[in-house]
Coordinates of C-alpha atoms (C1' of nucleotides) in Angstrom, one line a residue:
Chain A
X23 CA -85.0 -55.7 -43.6
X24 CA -84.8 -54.7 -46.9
X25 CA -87.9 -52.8 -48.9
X26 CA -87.9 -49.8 -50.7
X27 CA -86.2 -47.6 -47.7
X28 CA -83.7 -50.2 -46.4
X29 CA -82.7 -51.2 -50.3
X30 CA -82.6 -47.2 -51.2
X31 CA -79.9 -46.8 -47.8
X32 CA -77.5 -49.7 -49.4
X33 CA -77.7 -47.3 -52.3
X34 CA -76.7 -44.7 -50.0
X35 CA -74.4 -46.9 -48.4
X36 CA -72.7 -48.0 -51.6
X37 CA -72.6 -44.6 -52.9
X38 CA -70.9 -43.4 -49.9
X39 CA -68.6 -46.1 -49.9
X40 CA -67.9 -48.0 -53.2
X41 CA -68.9 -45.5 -55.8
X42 CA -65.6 -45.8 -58.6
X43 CA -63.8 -48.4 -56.9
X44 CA -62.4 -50.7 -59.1
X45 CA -62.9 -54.2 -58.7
X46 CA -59.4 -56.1 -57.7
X47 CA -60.9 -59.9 -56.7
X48 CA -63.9 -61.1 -55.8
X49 CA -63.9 -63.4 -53.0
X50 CA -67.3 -66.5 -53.2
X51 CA -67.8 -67.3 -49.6
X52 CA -71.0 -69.2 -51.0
X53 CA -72.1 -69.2 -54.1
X54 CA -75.9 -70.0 -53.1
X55 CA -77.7 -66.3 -54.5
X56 CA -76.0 -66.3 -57.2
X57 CA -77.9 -66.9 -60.1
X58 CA -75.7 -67.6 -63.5
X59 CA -72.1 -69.3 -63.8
X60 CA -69.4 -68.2 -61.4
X61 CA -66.7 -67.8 -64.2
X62 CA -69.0 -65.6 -65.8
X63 CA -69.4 -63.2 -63.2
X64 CA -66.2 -63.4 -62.1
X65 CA -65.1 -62.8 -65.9
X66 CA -67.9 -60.0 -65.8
X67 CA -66.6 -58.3 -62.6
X68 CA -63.0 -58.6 -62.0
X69 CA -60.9 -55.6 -63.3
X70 CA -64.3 -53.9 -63.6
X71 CA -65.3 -50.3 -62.0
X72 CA -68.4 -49.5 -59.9
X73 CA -69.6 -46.4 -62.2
X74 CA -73.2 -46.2 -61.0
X75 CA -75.8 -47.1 -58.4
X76 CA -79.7 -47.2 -59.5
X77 CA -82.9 -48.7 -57.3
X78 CA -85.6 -49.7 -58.9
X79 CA -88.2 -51.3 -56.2
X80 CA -86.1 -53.9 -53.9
X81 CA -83.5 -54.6 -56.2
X82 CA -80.2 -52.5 -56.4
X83 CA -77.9 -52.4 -59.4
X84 CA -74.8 -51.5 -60.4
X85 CA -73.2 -50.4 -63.4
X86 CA -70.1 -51.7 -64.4
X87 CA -69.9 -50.4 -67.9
X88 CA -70.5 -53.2 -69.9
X89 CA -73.8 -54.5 -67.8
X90 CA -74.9 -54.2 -64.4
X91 CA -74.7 -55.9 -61.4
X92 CA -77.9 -56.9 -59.9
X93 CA -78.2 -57.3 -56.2
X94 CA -81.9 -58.3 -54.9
X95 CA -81.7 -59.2 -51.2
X96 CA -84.3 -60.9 -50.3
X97 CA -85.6 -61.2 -46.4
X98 CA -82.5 -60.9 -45.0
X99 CA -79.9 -59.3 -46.8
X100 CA -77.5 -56.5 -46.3
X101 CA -74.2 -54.3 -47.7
X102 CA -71.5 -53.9 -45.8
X103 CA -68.3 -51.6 -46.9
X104 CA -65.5 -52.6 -44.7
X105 CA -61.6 -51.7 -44.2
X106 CA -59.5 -55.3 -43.4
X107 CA -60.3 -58.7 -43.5
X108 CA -60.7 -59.2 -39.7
X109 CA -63.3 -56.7 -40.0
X110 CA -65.8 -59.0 -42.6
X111 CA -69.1 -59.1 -41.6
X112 CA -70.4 -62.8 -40.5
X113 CA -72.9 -64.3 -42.8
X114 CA -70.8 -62.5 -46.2
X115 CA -72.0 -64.5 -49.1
X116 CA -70.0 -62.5 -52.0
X117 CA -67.1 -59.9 -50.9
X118 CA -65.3 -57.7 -53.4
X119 CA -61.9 -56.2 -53.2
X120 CA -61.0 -53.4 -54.0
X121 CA -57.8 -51.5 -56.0
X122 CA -57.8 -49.7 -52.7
X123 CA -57.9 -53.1 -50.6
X124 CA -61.3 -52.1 -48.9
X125 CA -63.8 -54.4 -49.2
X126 CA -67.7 -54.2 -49.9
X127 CA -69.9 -57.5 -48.8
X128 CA -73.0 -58.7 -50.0
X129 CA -74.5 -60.1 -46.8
X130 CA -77.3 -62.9 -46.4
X131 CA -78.2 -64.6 -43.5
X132 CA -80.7 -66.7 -45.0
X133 CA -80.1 -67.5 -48.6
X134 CA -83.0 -66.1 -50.2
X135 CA -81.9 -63.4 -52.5
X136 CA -80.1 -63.2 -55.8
X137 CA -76.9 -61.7 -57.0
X138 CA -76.0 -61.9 -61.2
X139 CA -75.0 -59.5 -64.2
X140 CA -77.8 -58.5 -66.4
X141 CA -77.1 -56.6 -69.6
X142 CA -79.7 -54.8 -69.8
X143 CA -81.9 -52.8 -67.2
X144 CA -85.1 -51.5 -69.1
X145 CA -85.1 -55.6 -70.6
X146 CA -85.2 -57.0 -67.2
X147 CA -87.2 -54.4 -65.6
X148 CA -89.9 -55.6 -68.9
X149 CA -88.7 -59.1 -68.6
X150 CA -89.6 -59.0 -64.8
X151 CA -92.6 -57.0 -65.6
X152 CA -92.0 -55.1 -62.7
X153 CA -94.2 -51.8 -61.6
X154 CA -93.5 -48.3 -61.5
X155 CA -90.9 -47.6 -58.7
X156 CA -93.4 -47.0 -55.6
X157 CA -91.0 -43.6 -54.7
X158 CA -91.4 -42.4 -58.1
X159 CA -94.6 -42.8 -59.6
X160 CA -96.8 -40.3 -60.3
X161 CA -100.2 -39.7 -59.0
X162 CA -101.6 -40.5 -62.7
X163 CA -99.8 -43.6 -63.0
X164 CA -100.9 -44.5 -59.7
X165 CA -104.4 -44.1 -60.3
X166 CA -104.1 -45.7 -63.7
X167 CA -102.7 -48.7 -62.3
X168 CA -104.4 -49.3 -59.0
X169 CA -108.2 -49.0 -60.8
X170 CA -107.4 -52.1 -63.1
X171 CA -107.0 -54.0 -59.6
X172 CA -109.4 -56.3 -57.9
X173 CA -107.4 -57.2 -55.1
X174 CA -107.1 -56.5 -50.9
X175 CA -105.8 -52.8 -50.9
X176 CA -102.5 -54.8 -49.0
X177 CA -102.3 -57.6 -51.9
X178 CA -102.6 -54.4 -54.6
X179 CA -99.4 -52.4 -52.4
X180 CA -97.3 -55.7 -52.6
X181 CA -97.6 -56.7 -55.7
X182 CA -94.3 -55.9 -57.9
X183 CA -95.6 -55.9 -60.7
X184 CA -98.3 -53.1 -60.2
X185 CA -96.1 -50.8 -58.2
X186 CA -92.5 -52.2 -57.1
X187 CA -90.5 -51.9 -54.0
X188 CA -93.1 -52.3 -51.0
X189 CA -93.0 -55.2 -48.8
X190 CA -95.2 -56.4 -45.4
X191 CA -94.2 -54.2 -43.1
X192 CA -94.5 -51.0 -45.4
X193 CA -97.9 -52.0 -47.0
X194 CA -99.0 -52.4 -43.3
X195 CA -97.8 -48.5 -42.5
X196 CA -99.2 -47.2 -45.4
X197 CA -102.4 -48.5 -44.7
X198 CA -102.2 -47.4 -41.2
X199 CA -101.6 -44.0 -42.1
X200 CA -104.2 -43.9 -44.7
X201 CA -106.9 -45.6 -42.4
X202 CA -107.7 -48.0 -44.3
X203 CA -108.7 -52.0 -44.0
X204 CA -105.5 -54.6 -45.3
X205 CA -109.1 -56.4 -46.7
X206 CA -110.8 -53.6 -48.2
X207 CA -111.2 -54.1 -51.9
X208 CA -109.1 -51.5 -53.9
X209 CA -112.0 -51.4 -56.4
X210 CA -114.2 -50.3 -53.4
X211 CA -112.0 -47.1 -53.2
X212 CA -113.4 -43.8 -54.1
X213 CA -111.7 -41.3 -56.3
X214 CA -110.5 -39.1 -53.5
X215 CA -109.7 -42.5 -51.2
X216 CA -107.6 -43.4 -54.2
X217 CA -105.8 -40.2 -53.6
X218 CA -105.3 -40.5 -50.3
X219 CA -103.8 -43.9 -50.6
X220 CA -101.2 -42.7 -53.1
X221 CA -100.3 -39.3 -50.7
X222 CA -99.8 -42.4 -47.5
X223 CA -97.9 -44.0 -49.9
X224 CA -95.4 -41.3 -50.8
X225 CA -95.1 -39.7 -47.9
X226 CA -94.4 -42.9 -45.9
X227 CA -91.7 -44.3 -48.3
X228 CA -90.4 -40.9 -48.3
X229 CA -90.5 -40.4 -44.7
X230 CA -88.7 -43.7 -44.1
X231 CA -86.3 -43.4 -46.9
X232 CA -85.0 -40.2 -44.8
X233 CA -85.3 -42.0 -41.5
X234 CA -83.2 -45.1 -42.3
X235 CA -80.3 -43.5 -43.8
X236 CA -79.9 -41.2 -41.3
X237 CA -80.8 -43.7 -38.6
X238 CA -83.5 -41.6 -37.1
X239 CA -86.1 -42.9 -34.6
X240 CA -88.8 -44.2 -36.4
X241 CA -91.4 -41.6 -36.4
X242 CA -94.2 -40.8 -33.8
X243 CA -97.6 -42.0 -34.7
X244 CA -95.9 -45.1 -36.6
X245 CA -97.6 -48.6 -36.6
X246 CA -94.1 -50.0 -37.8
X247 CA -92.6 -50.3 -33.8
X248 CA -96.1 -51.6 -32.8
X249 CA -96.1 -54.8 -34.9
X250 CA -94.9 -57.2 -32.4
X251 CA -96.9 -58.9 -29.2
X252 CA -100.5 -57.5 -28.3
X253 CA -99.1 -53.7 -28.4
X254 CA -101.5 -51.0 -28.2
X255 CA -102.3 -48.5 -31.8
X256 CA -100.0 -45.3 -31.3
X257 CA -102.9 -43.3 -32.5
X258 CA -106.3 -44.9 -30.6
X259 CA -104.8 -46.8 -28.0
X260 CA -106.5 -49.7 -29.2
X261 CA -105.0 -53.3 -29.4
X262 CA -103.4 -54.0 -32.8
X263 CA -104.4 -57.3 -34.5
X264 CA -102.8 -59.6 -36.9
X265 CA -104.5 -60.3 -39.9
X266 CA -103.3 -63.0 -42.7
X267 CA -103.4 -61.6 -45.9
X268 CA -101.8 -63.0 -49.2
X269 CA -100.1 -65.3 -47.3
X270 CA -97.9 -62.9 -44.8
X271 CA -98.7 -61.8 -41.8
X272 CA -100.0 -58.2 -41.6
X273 CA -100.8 -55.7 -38.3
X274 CA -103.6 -53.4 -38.4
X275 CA -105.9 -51.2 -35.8
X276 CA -109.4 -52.3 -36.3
X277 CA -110.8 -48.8 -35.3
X278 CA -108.5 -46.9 -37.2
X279 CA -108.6 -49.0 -40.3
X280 CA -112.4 -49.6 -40.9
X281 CA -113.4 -51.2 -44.3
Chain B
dA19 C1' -87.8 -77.0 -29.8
dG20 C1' -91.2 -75.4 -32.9
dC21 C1' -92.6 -71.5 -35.3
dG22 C1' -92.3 -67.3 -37.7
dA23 C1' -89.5 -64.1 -40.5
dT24 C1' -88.7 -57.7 -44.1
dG25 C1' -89.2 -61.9 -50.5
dT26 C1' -90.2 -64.5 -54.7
dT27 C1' -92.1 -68.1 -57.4
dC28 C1' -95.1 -71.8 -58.6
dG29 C1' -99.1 -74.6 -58.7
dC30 C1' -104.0 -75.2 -57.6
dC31 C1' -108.6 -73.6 -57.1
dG32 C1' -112.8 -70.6 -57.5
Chain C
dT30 C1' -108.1 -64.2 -66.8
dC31 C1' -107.7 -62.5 -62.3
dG32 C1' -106.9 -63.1 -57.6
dG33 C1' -106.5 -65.8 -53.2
dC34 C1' -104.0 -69.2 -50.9
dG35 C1' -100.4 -72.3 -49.5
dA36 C1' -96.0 -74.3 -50.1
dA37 C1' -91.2 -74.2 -50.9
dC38 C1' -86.7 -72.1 -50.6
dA39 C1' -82.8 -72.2 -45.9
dT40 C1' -81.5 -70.7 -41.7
dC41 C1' -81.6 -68.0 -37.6
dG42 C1' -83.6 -66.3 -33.4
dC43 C1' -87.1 -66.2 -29.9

DNA sequence: AGCGATGTTCGCCG
DNA sequence: TCGGCGAACATCGC
């Protein structure tokens, strides 16, 4: 699940939910994701409050104060608020309580993903040398960034360090909507192109940031709904192929997406 | 029942 | 140095 829109709707979710809670216990249900020493998280956490939520690509974190709590969830992650403890969502990894007694879970079904307490955001953001957050980069930046590249215009959109926060399945829509070939060469890419392949961008992480939080029906014209089976391009009526590219499986319409 | 999966990281190769 | 590729991580679902 979880790119840019699905990571920006826990924030939603959290906000909603968990915003200036205070943190009564916190409740390991496995300790796999997370990355440092359980007494020092739990020493970092307990008694703390959940003052502020900030995305930055596919991570999420939280600020408790003194540090932040980072929350990256990998493949298969998810949030979950929830009211009693018959209510806890299978596959909970990490569950906080609350003063309140509500409870807020990190869920993982897999255990890819990483949960630990960074002091610092702009240091890790560096440390990481992660990208510009793909929602809120500017067309300059963009630009800038993407002409250094020499990569597959699908390898250039998932790579976090250039921009951050789009996965397989978004690179795959924004390339759909900006016609273009997963293979093409992003040095190949004229001016204008390059302008077009930032608006696709933007408008398709916007558009989908919108659509997953308020659980609307993925839009008309989408490749996103099409990715499975032998299914047919919502645009040309063509059959969609699967194409390997940087080692993930990607789905593109050959007519539509010419190199 | 084997394969693939929304992510990241590392090592190897051209 | 950059970029492509494959494997590994662990487990669930089709």
């Amino acid at each position: 699940m979880p790119e840019l829109p699905e990571v920006e709707s826990f924030r939603n979710h959290f906000d909603q939910t968990s915003l200036n809670e205070g943190v009564k216990d916190v409740i390991i249900r496995n300790g796999y994701i997370l990355k440092m020493d359980k007494n020092k998280f739990l020493k970092a956490i307990k008694g703390k409050t959940f003052q502020s939520s900030r995305r930055y690509g596919k991570y999420l974190f939280i600020g408790l104060g003194e540090g932040y709590l980072l929350l990256h969830f990998g493949m298969s992650g998810n949030l979950q608020y929830f009211e009693q403890m018959g209510d806890e969502p299978e596959y909970s990894k990490i569950i906080f309580q609350f003063e309140s007694g509500k409870y807020l879970s990190i869920i993982s079904i897999r255990k890819l993903g990483k949960v630990k307490i960074v002091e610092n955001l702009d240091e890790y953001i560096k440390e990481k040398e992660l990208g510009p957050d793909a929602l809120r980069i500017s067309r300059e930046k963009f630009m800038e960034k993407m002409k250094k590249k020499r990569s597959y215009l699908k390898t250039a959109l998932m790579d976090q360090e250039t921009i951050c926060g789009i996965g397989n399945i978004y690179s795959d829509e924004i390339l759909f909507q900006a016609r273009m070939h997963p293979k093409k060469k992003i040095n190949k890419l004229s001016d204008s192109e390059m302008e077009g392949l930032y608006n696709n961008t933007h408008d398709v992480l916007e558009t989908s940031v919108e659509r997953v939080i308020a659980e609307k029906e993925i839009p008309e014209g989408f490749l996103i709904p099409h990715r499975d089976k032998e299914e047919k391009c919502p645009q040309c009526g063509s059959e969609i192929k699967r194409l390997k590219v940087s080692n993930r499986h990607g789905y593109y319409c050959p007519p539509c997406q010419k190199r």
